mmCIF file with all atom_site columns, C-alpha atoms in Angstrom:
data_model
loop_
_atom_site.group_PDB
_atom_site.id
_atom_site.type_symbol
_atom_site.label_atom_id
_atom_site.label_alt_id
_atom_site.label_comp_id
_atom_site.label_asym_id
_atom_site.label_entity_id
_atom_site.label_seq_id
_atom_site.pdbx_PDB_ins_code
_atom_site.Cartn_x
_atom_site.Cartn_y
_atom_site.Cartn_z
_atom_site.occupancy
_atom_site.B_iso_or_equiv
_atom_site.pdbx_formal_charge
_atom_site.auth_seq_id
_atom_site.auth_comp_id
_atom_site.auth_asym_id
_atom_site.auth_atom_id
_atom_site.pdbx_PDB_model_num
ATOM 1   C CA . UNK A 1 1   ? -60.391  7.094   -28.738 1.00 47.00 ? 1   UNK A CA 1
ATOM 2   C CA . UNK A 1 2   ? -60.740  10.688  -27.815 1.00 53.00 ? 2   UNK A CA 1
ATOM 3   C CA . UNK A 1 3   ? -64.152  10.270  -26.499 1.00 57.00 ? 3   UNK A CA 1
ATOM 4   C CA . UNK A 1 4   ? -65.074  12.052  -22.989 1.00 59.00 ? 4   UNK A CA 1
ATOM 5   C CA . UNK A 1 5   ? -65.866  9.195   -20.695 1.00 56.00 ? 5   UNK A CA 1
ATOM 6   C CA . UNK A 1 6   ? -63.042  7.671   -22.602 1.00 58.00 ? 6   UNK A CA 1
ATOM 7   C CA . UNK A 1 7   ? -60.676  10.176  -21.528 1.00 61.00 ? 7   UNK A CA 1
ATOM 8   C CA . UNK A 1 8   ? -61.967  10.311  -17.717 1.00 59.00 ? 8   UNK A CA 1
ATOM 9   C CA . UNK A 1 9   ? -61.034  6.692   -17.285 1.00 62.00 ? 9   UNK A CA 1
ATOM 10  C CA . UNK A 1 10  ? -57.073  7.305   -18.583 1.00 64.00 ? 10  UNK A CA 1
ATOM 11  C CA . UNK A 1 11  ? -57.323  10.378  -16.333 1.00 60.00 ? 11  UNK A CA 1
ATOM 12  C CA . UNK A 1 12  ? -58.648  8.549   -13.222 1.00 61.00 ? 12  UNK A CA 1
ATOM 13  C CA . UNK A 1 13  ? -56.083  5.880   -13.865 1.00 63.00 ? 13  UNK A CA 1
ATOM 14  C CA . UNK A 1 14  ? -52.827  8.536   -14.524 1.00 61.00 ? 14  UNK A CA 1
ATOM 15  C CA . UNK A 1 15  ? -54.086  10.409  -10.950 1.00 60.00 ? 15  UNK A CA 1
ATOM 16  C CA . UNK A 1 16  ? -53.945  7.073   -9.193  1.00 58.00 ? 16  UNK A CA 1
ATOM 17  C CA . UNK A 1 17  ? -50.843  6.282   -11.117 1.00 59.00 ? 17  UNK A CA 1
ATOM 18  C CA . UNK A 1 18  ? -52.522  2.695   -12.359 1.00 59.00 ? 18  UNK A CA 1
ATOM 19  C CA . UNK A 1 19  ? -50.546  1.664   -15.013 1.00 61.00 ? 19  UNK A CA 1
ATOM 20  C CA . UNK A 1 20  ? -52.669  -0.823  -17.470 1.00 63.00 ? 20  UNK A CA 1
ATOM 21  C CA . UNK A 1 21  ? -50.457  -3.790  -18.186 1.00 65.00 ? 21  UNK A CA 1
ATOM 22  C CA . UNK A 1 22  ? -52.019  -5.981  -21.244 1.00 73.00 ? 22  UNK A CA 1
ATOM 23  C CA . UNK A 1 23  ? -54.036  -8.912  -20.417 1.00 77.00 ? 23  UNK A CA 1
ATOM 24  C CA . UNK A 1 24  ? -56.909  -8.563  -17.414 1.00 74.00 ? 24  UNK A CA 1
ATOM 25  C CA . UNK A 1 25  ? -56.461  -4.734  -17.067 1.00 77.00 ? 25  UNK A CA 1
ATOM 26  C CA . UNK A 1 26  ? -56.211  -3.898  -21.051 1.00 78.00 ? 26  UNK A CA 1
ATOM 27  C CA . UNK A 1 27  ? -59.236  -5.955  -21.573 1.00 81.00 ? 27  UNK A CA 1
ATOM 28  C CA . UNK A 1 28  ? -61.226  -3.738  -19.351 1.00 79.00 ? 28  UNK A CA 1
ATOM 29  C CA . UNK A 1 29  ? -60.342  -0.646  -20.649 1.00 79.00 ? 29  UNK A CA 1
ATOM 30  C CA . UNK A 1 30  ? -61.623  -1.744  -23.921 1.00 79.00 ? 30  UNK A CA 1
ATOM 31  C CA . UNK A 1 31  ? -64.159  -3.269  -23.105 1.00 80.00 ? 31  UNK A CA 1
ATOM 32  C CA . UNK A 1 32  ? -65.122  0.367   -21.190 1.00 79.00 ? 32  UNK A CA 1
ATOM 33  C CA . UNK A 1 33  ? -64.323  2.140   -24.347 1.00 79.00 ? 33  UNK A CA 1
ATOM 34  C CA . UNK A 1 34  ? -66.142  -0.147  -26.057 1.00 80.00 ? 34  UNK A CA 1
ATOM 35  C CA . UNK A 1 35  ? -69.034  0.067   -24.463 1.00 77.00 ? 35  UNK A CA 1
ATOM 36  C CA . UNK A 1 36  ? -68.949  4.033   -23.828 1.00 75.00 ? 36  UNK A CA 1
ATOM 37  C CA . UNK A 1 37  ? -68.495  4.807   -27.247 1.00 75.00 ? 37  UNK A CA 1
ATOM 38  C CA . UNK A 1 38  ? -71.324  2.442   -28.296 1.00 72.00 ? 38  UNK A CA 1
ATOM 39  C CA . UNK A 1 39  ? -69.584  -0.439  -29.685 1.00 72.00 ? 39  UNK A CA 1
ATOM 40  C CA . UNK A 1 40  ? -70.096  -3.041  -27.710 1.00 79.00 ? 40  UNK A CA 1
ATOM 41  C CA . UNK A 1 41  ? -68.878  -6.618  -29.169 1.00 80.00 ? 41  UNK A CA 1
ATOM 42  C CA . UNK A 1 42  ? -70.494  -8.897  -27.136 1.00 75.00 ? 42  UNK A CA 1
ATOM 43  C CA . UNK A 1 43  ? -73.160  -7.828  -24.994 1.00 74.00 ? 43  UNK A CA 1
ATOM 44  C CA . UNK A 1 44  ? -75.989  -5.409  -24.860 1.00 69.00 ? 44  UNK A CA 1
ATOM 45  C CA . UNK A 1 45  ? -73.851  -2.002  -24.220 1.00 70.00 ? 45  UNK A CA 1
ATOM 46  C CA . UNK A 1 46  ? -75.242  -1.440  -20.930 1.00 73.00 ? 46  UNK A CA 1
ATOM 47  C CA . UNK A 1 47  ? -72.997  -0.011  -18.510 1.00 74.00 ? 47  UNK A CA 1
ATOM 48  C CA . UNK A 1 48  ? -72.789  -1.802  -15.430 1.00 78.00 ? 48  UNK A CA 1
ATOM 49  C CA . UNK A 1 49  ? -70.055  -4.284  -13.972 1.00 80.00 ? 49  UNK A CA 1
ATOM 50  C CA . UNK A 1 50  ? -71.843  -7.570  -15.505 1.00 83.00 ? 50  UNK A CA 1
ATOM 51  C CA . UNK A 1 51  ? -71.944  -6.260  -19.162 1.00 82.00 ? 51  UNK A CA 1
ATOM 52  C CA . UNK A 1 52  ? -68.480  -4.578  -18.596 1.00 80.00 ? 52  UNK A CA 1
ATOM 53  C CA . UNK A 1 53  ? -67.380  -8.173  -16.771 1.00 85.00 ? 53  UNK A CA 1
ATOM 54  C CA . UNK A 1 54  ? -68.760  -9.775  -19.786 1.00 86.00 ? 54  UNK A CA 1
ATOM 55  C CA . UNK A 1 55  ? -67.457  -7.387  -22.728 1.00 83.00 ? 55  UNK A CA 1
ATOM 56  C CA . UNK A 1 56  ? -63.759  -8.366  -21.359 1.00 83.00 ? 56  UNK A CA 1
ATOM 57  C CA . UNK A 1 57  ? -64.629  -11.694 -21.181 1.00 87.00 ? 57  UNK A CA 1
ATOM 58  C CA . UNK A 1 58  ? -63.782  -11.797 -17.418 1.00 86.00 ? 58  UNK A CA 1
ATOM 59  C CA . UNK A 1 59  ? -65.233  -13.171 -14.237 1.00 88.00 ? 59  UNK A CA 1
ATOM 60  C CA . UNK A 1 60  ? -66.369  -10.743 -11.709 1.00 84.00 ? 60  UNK A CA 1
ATOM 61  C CA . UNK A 1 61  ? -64.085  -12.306 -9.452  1.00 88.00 ? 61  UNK A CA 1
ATOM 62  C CA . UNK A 1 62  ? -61.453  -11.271 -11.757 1.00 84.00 ? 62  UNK A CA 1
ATOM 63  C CA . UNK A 1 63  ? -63.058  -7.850  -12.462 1.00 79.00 ? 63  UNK A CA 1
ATOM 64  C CA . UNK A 1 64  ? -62.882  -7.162  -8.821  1.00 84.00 ? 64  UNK A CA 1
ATOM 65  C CA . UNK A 1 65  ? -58.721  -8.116  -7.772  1.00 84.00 ? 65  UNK A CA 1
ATOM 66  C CA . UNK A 1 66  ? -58.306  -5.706  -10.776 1.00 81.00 ? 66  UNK A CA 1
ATOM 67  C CA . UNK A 1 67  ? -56.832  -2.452  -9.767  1.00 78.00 ? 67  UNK A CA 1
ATOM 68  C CA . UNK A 1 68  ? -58.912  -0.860  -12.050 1.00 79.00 ? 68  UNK A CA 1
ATOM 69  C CA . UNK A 1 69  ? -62.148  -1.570  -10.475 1.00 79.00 ? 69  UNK A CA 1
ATOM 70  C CA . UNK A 1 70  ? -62.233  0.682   -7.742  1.00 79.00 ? 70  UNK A CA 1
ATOM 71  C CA . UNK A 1 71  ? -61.669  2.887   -10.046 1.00 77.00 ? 71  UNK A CA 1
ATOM 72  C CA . UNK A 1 72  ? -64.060  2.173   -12.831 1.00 77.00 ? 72  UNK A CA 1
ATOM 73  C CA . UNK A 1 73  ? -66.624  1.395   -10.322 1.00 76.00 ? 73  UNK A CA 1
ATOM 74  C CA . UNK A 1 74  ? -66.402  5.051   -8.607  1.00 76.00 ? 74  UNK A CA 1
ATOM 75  C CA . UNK A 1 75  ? -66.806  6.058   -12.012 1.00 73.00 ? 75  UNK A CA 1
ATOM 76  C CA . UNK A 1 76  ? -69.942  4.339   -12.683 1.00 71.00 ? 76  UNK A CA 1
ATOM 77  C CA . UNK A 1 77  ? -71.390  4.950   -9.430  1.00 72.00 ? 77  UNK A CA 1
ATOM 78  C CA . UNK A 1 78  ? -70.927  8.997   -10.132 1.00 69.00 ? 78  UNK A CA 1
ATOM 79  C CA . UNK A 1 79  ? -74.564  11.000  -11.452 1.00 63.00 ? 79  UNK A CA 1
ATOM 80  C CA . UNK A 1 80  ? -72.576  11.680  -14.800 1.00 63.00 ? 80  UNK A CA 1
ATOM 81  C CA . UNK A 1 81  ? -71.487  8.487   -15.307 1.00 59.00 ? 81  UNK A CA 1
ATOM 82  C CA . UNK A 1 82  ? -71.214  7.685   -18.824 1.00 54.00 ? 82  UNK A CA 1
ATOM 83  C CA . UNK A 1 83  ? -73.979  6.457   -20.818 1.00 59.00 ? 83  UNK A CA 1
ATOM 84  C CA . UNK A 1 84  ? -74.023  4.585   -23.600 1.00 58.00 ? 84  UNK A CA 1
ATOM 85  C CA . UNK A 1 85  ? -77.138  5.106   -26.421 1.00 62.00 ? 85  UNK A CA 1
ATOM 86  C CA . UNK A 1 86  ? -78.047  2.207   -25.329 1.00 64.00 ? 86  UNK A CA 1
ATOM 87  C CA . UNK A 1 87  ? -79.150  3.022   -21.763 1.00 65.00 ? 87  UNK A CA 1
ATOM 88  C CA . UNK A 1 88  ? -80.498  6.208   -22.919 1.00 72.00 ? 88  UNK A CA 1
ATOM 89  C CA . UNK A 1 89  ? -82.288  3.996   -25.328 1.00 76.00 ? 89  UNK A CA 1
ATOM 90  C CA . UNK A 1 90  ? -83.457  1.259   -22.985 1.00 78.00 ? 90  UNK A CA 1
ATOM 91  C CA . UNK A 1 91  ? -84.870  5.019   -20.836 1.00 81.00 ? 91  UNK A CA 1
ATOM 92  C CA . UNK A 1 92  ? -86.840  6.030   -24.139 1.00 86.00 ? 92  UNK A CA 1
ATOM 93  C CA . UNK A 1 93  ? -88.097  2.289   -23.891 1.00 89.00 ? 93  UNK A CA 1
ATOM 94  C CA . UNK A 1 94  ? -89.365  2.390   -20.632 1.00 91.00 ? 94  UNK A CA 1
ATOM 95  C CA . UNK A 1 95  ? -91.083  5.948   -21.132 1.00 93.00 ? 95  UNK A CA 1
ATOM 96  C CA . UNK A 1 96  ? -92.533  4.638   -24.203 1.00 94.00 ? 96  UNK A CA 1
ATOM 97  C CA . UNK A 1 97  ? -94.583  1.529   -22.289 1.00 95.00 ? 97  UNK A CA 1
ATOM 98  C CA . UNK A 1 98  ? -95.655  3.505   -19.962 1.00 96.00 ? 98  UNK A CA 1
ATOM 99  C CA . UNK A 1 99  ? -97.313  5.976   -22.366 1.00 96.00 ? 99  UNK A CA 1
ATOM 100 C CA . UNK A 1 100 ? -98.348  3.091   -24.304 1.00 96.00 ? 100 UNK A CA 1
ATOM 101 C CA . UNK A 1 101 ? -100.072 1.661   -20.754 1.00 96.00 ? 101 UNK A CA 1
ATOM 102 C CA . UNK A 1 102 ? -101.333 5.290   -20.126 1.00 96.00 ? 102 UNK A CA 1
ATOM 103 C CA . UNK A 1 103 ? -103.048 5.391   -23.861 1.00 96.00 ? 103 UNK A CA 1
ATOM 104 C CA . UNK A 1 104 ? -104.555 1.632   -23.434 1.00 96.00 ? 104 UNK A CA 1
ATOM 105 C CA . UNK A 1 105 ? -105.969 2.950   -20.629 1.00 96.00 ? 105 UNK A CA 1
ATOM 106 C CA . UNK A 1 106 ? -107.888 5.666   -21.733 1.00 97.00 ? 106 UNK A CA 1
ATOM 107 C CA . UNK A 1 107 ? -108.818 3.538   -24.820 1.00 96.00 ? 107 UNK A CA 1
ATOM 108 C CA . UNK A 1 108 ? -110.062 1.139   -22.855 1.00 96.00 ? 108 UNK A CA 1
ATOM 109 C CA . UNK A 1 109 ? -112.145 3.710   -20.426 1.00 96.00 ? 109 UNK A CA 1
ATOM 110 C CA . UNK A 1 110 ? -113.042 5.267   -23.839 1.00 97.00 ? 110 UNK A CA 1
ATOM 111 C CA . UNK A 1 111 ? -114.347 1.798   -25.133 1.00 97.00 ? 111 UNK A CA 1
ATOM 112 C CA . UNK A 1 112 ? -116.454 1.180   -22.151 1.00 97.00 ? 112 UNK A CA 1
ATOM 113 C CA . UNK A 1 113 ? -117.905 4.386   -22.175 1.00 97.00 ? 113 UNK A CA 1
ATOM 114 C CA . UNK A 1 114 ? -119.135 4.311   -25.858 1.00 96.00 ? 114 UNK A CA 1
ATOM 115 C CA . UNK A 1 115 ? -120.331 0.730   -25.255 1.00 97.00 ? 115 UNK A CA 1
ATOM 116 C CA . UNK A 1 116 ? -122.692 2.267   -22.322 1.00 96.00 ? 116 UNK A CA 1
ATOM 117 C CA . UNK A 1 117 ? -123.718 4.698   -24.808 1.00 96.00 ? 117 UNK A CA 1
ATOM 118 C CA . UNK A 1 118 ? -124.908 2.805   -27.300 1.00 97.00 ? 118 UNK A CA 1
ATOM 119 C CA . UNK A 1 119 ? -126.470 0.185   -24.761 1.00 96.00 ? 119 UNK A CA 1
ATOM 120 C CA . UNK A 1 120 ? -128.626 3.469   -23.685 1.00 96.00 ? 120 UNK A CA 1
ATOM 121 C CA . UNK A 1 121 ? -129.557 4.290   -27.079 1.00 96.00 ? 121 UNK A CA 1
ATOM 122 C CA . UNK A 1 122 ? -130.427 0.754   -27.816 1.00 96.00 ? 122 UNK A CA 1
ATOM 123 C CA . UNK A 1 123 ? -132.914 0.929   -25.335 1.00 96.00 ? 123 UNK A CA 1
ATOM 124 C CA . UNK A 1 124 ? -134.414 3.915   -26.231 1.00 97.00 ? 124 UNK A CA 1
ATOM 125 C CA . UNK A 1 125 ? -134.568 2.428   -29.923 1.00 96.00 ? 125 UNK A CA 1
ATOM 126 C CA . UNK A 1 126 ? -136.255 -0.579  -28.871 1.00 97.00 ? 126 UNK A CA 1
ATOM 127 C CA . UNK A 1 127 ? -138.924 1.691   -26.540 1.00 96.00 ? 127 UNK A CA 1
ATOM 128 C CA . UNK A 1 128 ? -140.047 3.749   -29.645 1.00 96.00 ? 128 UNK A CA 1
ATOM 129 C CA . UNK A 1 129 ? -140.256 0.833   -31.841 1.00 96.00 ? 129 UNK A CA 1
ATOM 130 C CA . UNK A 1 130 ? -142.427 -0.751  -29.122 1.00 96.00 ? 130 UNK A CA 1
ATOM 131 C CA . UNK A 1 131 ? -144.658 2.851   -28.303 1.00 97.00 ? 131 UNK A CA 1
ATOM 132 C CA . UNK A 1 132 ? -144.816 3.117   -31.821 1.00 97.00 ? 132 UNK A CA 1
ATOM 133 C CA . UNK A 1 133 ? -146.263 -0.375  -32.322 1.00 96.00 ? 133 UNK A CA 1
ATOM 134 C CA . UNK A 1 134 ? -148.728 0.130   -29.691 1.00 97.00 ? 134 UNK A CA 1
ATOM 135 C CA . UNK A 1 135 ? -149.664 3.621   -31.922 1.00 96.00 ? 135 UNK A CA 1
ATOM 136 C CA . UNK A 1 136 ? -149.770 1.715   -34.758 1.00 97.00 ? 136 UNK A CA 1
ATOM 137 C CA . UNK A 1 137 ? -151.971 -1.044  -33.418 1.00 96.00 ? 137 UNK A CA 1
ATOM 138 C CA . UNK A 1 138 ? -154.220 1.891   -31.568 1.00 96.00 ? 138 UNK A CA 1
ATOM 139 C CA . UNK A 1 139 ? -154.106 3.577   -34.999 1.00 96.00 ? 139 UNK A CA 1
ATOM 140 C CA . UNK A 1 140 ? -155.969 0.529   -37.006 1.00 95.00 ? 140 UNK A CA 1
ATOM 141 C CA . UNK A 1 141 ? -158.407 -0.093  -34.356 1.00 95.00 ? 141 UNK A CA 1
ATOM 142 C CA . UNK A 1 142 ? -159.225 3.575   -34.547 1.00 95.00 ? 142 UNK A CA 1
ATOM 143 C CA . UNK A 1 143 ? -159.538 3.674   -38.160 1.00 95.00 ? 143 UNK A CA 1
ATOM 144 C CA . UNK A 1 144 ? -162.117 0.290   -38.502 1.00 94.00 ? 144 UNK A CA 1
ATOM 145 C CA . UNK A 1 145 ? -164.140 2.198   -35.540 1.00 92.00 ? 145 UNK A CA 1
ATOM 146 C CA . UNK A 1 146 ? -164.377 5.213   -37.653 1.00 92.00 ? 146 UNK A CA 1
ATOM 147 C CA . UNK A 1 147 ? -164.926 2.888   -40.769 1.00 91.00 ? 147 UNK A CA 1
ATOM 148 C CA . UNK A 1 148 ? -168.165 0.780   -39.194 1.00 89.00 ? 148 UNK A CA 1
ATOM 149 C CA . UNK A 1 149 ? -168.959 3.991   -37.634 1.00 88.00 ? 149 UNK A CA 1
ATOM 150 C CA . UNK A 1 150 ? -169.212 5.401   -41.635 1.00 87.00 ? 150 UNK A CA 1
ATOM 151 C CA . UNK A 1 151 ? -170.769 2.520   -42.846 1.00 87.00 ? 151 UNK A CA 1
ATOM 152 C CA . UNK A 1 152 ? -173.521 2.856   -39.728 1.00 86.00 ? 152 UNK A CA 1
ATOM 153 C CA . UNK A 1 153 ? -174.080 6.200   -40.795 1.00 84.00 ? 153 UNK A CA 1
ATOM 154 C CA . UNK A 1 154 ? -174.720 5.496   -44.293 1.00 84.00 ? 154 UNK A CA 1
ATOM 155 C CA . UNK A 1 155 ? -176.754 3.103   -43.504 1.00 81.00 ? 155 UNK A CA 1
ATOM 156 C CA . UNK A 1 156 ? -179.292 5.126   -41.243 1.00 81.00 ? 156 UNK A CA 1
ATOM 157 C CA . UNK A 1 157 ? -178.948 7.984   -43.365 1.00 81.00 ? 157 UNK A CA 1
ATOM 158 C CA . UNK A 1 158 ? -179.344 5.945   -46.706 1.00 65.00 ? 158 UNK A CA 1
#
C-alpha cells in the first residue's frame, strides 16, 4: 500500500530500526493501513488506539508492550495525523447537527413569531366584526326611526 500515512508508519519504524515480526506487531500495521486507507474490517475506521486495538484484534495491554506503539501513538498524537474518511465524515456529521440545531431554531423563533401575528390579527378581526355589529344594529334602529318618522309625516300631511 503506497498510501501516505501508510508510508510514514514504515518510515517511522525503518528510522527507529523496529523491525515488524508477524503476529502482535504485523497485526497492527494492518490494522493501521487498514484503517488509514479506509478499509477498516472490523470497526468503525476511526483512528484512535481503541479502534486500532480493536482492528488487530488486540488488547490495549498488548497494544501498549508493542514496540510499535510509541511509535504509532506519536504519530497519532501529531496535527497531521492521518485521517481516515471516516473521521472527516463523523466532522461533516457534527457540523451538520449543529446547522440543523441552528435552522430549528430560527424555525422555531419563526413559528412563534407568525403565531403572535396572527393572534393580533385575530383580534382585530373579531373587533370589526363586533364594531360592525354594533353599526349594524345602530343602522336598523336608525332606519325604523326614519320609517315611523315617514309614516308620522304622512300621516299629518295626509
Amino acid at each position: 500500500m503506497n498510501d501516505p500515512d501508510t508510508l510514514r508508519l514504515r518510515h517511522a519504524l525503518e528510522q527507529a530500526a523496529i523491525p515488524v515480526r508477524p503476529g502482535t506487531e504485523q497485526a497492527v500495521v494492518h490494522a493501521f493501513e487498514r484503517i488509514v486507507t479506509g478499509n477498516p474490517e472490523h470497526t468503525s475506521g476511526a483512528l484512535t488506539v481503541s479502534t486500532l486495538c480493536m482492528e488487530a484484534g488486540i488488547s490495549r495491554a498488548t497494544y501498549y508492550r508493542s514496540p510499535l506503539a510509541k511509535i504509532i501513538t506519536g504519530l497519532l498524537r501529531t496535527p497531521d495525523a492521518p485521517r481516515p474518511q471516516t473521521d472527516s465524515l463523523t466532522a461533516e456529521i457534527a457540523r451538520l447537527k449543529r446547522a440543523d440545531r441552528t435552522l430549528r431554531s430560527q424555525h422555531a423563533a419563526e413559528q412563534r413569531e407568525a403565531r403572535a401575528t396572527i393572534a393580533a390579527y385575530a383580534n382585530h378581526i373579531q373587533t370589526l366584526s363586533l364594531r360592525n355589529a354594533e353599526l349594524e344594529a345602530e343602522n336598523a334602529t336608525l332606519r325604523r326611526v326614519i320609517v315611523e318618522e315617514l309614516w308620522i309625516t304622512r300621516v299629518l300631511i295626509g
